[in-house]
PDB file of C-alpha atoms in Angstrom:
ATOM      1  CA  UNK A   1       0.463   7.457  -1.410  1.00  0.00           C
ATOM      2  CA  UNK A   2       1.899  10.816  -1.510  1.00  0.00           C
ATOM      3  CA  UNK A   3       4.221  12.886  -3.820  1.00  0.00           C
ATOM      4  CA  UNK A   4       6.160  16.091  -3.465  1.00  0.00           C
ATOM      5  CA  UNK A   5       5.339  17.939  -7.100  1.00  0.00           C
ATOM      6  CA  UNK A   6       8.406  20.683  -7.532  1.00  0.00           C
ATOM      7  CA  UNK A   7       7.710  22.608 -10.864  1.00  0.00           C
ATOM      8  CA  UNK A   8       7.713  26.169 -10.902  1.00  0.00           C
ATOM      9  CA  UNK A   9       5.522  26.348 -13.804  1.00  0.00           C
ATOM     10  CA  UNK A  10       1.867  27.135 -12.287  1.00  0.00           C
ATOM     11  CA  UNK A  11      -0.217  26.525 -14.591  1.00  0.00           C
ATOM     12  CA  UNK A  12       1.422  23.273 -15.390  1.00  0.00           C
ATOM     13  CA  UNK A  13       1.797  22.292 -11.699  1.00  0.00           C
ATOM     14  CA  UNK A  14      -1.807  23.148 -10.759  1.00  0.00           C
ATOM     15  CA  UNK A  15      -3.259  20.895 -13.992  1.00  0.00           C
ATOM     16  CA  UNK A  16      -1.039  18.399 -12.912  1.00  0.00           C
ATOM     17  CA  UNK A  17      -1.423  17.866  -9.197  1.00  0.00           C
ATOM     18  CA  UNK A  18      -5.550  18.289  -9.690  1.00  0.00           C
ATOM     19  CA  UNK A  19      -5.369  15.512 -11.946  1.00  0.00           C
ATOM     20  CA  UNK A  20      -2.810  13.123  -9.512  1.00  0.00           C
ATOM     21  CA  UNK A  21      -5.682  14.201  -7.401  1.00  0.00           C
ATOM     22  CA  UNK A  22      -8.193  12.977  -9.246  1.00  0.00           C
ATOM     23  CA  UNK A  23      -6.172   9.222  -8.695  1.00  0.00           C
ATOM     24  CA  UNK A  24      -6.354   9.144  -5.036  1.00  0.00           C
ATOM     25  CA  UNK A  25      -2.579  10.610  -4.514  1.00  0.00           C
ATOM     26  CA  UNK A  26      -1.868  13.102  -1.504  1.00  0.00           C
ATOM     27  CA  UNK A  27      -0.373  15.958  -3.553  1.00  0.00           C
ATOM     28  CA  UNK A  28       2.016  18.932  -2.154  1.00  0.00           C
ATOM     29  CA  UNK A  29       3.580  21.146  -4.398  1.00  0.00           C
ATOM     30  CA  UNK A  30       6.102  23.670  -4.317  1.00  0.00           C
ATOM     31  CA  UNK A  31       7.720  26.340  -6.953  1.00  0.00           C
ATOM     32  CA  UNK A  32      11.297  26.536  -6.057  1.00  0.00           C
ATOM     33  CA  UNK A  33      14.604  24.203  -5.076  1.00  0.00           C
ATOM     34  CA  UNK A  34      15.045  25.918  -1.965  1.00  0.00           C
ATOM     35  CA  UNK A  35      10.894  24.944  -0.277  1.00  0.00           C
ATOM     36  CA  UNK A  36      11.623  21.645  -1.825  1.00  0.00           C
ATOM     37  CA  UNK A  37      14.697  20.806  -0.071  1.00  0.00           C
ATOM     38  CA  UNK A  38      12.922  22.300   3.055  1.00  0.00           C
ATOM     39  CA  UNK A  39       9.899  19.840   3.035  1.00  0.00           C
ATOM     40  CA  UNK A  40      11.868  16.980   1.927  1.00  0.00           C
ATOM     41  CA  UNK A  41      14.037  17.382   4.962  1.00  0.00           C
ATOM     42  CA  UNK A  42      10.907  17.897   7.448  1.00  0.00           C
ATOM     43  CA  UNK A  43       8.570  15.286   6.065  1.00  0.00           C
ATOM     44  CA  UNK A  44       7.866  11.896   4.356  1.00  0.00           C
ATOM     45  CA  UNK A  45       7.017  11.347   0.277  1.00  0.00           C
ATOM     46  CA  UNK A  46       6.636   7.877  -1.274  1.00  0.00           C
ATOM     47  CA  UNK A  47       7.721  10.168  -4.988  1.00  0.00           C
ATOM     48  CA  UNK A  48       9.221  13.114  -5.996  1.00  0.00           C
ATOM     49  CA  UNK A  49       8.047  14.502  -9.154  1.00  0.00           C
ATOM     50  CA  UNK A  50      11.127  16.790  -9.962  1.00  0.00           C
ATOM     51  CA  UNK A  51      11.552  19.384 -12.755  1.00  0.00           C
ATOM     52  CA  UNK A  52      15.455  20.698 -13.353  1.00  0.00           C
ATOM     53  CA  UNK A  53      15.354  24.276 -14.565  1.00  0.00           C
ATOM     54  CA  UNK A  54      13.954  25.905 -11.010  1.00  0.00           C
ATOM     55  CA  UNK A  55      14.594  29.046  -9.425  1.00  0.00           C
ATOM     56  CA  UNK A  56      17.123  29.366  -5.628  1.00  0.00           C
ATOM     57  CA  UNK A  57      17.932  26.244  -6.353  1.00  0.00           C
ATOM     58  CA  UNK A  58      17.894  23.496  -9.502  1.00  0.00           C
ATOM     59  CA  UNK A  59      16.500  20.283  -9.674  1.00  0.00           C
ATOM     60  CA  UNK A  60      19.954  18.688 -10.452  1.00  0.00           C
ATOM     61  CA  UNK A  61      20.789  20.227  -6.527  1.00  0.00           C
ATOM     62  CA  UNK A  62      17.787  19.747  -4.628  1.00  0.00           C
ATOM     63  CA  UNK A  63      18.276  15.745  -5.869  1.00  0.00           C
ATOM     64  CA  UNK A  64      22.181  15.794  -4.888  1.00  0.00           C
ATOM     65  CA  UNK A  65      20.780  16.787  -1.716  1.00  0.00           C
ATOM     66  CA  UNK A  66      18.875  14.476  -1.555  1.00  0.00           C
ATOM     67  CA  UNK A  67      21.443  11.424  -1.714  1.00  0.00           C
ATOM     68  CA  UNK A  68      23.768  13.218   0.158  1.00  0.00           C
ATOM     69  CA  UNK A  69      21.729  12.726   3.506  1.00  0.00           C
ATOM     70  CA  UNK A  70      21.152   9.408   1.632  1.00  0.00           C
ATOM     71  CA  UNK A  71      17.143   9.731   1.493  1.00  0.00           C
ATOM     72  CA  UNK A  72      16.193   6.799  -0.561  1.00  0.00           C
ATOM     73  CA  UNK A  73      12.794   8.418  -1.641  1.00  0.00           C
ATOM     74  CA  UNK A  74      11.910   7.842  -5.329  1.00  0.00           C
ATOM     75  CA  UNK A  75      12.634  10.461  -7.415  1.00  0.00           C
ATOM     76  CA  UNK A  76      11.288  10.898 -11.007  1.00  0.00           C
ATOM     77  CA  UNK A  77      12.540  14.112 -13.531  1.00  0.00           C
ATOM     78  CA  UNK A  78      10.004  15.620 -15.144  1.00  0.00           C
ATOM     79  CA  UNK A  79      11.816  18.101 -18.135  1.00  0.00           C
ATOM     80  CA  UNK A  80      11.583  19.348 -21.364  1.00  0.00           C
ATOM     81  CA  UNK A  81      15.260  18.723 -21.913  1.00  0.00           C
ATOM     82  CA  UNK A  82      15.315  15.225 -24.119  1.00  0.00           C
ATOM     83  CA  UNK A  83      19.050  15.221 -24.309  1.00  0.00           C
ATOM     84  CA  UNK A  84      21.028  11.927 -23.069  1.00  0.00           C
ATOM     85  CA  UNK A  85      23.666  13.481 -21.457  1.00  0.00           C
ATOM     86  CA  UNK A  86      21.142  15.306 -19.165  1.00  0.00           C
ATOM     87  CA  UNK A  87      19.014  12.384 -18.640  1.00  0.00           C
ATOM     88  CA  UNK A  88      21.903   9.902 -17.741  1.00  0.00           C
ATOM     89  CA  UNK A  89      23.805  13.185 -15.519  1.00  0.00           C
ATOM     90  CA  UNK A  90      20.612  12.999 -13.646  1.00  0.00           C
ATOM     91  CA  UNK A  91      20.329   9.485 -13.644  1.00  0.00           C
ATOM     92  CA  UNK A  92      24.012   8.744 -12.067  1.00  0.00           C
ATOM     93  CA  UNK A  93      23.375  11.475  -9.242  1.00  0.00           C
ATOM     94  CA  UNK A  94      20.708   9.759  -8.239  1.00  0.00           C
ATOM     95  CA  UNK A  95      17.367  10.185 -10.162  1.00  0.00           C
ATOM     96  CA  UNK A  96      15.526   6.762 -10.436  1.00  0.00           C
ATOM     97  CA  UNK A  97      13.622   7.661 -13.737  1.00  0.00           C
ATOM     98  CA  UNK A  98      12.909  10.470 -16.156  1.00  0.00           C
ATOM     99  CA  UNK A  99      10.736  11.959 -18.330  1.00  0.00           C
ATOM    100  CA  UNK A 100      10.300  14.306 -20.859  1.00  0.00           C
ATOM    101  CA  UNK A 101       6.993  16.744 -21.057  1.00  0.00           C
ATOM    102  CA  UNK A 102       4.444  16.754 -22.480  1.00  0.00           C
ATOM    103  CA  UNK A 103       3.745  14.051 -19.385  1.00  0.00           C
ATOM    104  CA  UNK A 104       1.153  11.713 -20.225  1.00  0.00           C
ATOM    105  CA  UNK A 105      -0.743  10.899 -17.307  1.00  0.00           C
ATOM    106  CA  UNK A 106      -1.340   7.112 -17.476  1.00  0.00           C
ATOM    107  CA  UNK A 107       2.429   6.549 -18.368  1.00  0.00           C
ATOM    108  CA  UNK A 108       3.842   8.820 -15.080  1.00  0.00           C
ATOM    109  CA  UNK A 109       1.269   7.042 -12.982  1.00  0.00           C
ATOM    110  CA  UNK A 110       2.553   3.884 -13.904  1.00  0.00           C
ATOM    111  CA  UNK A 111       5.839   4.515 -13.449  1.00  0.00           C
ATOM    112  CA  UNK A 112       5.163   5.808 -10.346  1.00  0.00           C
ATOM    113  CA  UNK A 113       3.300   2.582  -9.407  1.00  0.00           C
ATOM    114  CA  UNK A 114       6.553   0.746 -10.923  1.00  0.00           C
ATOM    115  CA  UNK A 115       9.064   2.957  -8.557  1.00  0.00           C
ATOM    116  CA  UNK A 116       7.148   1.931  -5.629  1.00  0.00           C
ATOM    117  CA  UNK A 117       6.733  -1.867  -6.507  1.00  0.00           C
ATOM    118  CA  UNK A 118      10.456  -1.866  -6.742  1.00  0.00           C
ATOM    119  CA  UNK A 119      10.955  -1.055  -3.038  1.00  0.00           C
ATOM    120  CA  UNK A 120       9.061  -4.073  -2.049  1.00  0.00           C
ATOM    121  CA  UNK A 121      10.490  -7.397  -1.475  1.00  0.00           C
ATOM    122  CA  UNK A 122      10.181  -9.366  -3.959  1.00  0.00           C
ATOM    123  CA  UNK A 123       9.120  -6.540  -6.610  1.00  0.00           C
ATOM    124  CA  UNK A 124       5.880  -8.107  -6.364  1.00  0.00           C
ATOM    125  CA  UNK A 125       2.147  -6.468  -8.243  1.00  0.00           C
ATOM    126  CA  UNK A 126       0.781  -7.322  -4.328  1.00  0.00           C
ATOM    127  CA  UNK A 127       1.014  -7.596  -1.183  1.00  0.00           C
ATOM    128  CA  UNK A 128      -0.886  -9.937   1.336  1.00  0.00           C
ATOM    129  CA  UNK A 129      -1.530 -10.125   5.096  1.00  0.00           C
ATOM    130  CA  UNK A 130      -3.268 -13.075   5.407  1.00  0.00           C
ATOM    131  CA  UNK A 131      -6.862 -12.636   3.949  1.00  0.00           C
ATOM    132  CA  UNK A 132      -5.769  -9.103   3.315  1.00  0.00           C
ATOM    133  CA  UNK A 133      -4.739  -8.283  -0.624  1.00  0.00           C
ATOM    134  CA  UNK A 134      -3.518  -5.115  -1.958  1.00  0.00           C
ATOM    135  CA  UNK A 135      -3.041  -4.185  -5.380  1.00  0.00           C
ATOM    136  CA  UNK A 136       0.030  -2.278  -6.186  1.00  0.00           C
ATOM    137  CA  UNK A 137      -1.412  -1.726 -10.161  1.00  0.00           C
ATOM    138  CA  UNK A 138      -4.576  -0.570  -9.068  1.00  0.00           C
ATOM    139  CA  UNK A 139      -4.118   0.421  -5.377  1.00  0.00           C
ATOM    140  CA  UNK A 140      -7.194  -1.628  -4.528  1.00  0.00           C
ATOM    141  CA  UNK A 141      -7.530  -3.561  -1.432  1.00  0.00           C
ATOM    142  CA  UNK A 142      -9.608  -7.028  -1.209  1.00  0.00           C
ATOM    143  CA  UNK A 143     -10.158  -9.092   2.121  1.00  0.00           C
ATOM    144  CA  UNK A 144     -10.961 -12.753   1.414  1.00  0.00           C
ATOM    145  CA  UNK A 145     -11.388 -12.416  -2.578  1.00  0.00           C
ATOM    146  CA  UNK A 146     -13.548  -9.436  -2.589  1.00  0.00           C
ATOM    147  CA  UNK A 147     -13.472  -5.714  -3.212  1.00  0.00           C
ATOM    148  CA  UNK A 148     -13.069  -4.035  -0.122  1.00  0.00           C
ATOM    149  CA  UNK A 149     -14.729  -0.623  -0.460  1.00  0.00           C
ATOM    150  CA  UNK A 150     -12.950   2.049   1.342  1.00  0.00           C
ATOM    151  CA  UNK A 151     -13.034   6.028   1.863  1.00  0.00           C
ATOM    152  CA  UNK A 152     -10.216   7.755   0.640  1.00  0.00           C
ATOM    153  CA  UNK A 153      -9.042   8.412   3.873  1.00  0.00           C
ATOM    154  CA  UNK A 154      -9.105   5.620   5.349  1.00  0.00           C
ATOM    155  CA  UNK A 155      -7.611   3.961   1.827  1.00  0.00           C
ATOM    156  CA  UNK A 156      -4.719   5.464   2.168  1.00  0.00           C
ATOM    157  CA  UNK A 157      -3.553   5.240   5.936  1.00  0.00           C
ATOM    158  CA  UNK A 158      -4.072   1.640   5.208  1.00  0.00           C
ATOM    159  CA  UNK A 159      -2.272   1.530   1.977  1.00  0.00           C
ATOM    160  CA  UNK A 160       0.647   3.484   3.946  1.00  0.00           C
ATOM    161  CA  UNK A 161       0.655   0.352   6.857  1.00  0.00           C
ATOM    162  CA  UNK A 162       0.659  -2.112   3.764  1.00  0.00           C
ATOM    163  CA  UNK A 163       3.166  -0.263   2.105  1.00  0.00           C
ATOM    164  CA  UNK A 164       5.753  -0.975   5.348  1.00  0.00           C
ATOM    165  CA  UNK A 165       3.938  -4.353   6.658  1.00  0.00           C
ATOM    166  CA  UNK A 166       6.396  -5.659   9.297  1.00  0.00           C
ATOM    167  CA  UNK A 167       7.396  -2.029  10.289  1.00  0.00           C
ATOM    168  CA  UNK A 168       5.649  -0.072  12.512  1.00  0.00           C
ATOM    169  CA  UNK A 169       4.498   3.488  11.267  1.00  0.00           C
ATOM    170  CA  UNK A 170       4.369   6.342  13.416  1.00  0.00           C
ATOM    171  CA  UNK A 171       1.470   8.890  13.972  1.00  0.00           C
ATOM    172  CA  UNK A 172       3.696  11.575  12.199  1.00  0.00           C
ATOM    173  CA  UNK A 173       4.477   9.297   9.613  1.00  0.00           C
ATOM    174  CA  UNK A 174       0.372   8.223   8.739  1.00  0.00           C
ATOM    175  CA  UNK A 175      -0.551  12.165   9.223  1.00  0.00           C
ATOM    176  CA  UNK A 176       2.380  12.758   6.607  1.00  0.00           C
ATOM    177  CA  UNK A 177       0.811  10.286   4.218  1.00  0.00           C
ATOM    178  CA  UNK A 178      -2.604  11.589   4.798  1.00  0.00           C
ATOM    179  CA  UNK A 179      -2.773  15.063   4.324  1.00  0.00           C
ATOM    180  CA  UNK A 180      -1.304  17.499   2.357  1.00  0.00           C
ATOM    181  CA  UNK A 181       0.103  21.186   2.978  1.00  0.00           C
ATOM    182  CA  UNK A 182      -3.541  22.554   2.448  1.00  0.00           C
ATOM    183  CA  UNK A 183      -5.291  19.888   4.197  1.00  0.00           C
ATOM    184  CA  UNK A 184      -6.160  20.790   7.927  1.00  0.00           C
ATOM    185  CA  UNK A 185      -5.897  17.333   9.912  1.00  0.00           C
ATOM    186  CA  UNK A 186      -7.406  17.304  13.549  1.00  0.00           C
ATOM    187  CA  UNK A 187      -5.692  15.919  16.607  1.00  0.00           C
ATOM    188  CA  UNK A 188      -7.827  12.874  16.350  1.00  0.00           C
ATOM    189  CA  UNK A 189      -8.224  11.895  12.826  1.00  0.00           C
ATOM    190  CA  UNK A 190      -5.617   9.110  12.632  1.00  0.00           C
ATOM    191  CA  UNK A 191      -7.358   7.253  15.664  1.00  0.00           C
ATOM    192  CA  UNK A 192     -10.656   7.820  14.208  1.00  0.00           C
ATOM    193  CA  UNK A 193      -9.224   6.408  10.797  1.00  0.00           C
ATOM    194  CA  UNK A 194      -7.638   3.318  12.334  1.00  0.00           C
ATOM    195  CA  UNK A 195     -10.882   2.568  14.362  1.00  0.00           C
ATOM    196  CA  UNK A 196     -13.437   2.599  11.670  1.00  0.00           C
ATOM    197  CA  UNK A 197     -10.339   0.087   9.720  1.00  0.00           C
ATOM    198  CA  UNK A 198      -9.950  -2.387  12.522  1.00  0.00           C
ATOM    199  CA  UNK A 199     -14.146  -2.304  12.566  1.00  0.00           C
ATOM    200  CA  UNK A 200     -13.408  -3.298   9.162  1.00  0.00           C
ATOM    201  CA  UNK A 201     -11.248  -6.370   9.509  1.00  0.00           C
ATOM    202  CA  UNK A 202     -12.840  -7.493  12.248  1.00  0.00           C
ATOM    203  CA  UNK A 203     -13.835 -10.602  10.436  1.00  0.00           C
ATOM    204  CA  UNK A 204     -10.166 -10.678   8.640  1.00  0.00           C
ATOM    205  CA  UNK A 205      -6.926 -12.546   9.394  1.00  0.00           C
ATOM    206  CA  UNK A 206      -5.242  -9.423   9.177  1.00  0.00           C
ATOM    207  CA  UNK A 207      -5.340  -6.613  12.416  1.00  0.00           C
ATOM    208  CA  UNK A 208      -3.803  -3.595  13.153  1.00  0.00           C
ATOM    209  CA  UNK A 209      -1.820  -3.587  16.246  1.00  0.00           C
ATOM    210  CA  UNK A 210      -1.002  -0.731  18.951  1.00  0.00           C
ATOM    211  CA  UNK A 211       3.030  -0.648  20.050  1.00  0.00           C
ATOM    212  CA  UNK A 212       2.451   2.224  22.290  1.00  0.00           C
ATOM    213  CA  UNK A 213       5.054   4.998  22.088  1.00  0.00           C
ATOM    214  CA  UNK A 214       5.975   3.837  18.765  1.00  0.00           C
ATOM    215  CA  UNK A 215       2.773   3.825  15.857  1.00  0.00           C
ATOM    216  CA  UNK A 216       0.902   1.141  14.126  1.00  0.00           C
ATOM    217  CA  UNK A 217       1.796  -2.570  12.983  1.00  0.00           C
ATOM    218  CA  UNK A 218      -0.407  -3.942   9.627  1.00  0.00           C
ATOM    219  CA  UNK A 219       0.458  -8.180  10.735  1.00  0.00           C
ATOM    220  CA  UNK A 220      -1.517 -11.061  11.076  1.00  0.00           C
ATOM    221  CA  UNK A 221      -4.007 -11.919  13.598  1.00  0.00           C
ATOM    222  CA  UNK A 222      -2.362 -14.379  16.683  1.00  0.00           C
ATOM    223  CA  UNK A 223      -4.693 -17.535  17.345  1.00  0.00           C
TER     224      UNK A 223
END
């Protein structure tokens, strides 16, 4: 799962996004409305993490901007500011939650579990392809009741086919929810990735389809 982290404060942003990290999320971050509105245009988050007061341009316009191209991406405020008019202002342009620092870590990481839950049909705590489980709470898969032990990596381009079962996801789209500004992906991760997955549900109901020219399908098995 990854998140765009705008703050401008650097200390605060670095402790942050290390400890995001430290939960398995693909992290980018950037200081200023302007690079935000930049890489929110060029790539793909599951959450924004969004602070208001920040310098070329605010929070309050890089989320306008945001709905104005209508981008349905999930956007949480993250601000010191506890004042209602603020928080519902930013609410009714578009924010989908908001919170005030001090952030505590377990509650922004569940309501960024809650943000995404709400996208899926049903609102459901998990989604199944046949044998195939995944936790939303815990972002845990399991194949036919047990824990299915995966690499970060390869957790998370999974997670990202899960995440839009029925659609298929693009190579741009899986290399955007693998890796992160600072991460240096080769040409031939993503195959590498999905081959050592489909190894893995080999024995499952679930597979991971090819539609050539167009990206990856998470679906059933056919007979």
């Amino acid at each position: 799962m990854k998140l765009l982290l705008i703050e401008d404060d650097e200390r605060l942003a670095h402790w942050l996004a290390e400890l995001l990290r430290a939960q398995d999320f693909v992290v980018d971050q950037v200081a200023d409305g302007a690079a935000a509105d930049r890489l929110l245009r060029q790539g793909r988050y599951d959450v924004v993490l969004l602070d208001l007061n920040l310098p070329l341009l605010s929070g309050k316009g890089v989320l306008r901007r945001i709905r104005a191209r209508q981008d349905a991406v999930a956007v949480i405020v993250l601000t010191a500011t506890a004042s209602l008019d603020q928080k519902v202002d930013c609410l009714e342009i578009g924010a989908d939650d908001y919170l005030v620092k001090p952030i505590e870590l377990r509650e922004l990481v569940a309501r960024i579990h809650a943000l995404v839950r709400r996208q899926m049909p049903g609102k459901a705590n998990h989604i199944a392809c046949g044998d195939l489980r995944y936790d939303l709470r815990t972002r845990q898969f399991e194949l036919a009741g047990a824990a299915l032990a995966l690499p970060p990596r390869e957790r998370t381009l999974l997670e990202a086919l899960a995440l839009h079962m029925g659609q298929a996801v693009s190579r741009q789209a899986l290399q955007d929810s693998l890796f992160g500004l600072e991460d240096e992906a080769s040409a031939d991760a993503i195959d590498l990735y999905l081959h050592r997955l489909r190894k893995r549900l080999e024995a499952s109901s679930a597979t991971i389809i090819t539609l050539r020219g167009v990206g990856w399908l998470l679906r059933l098995r056919e007979a």
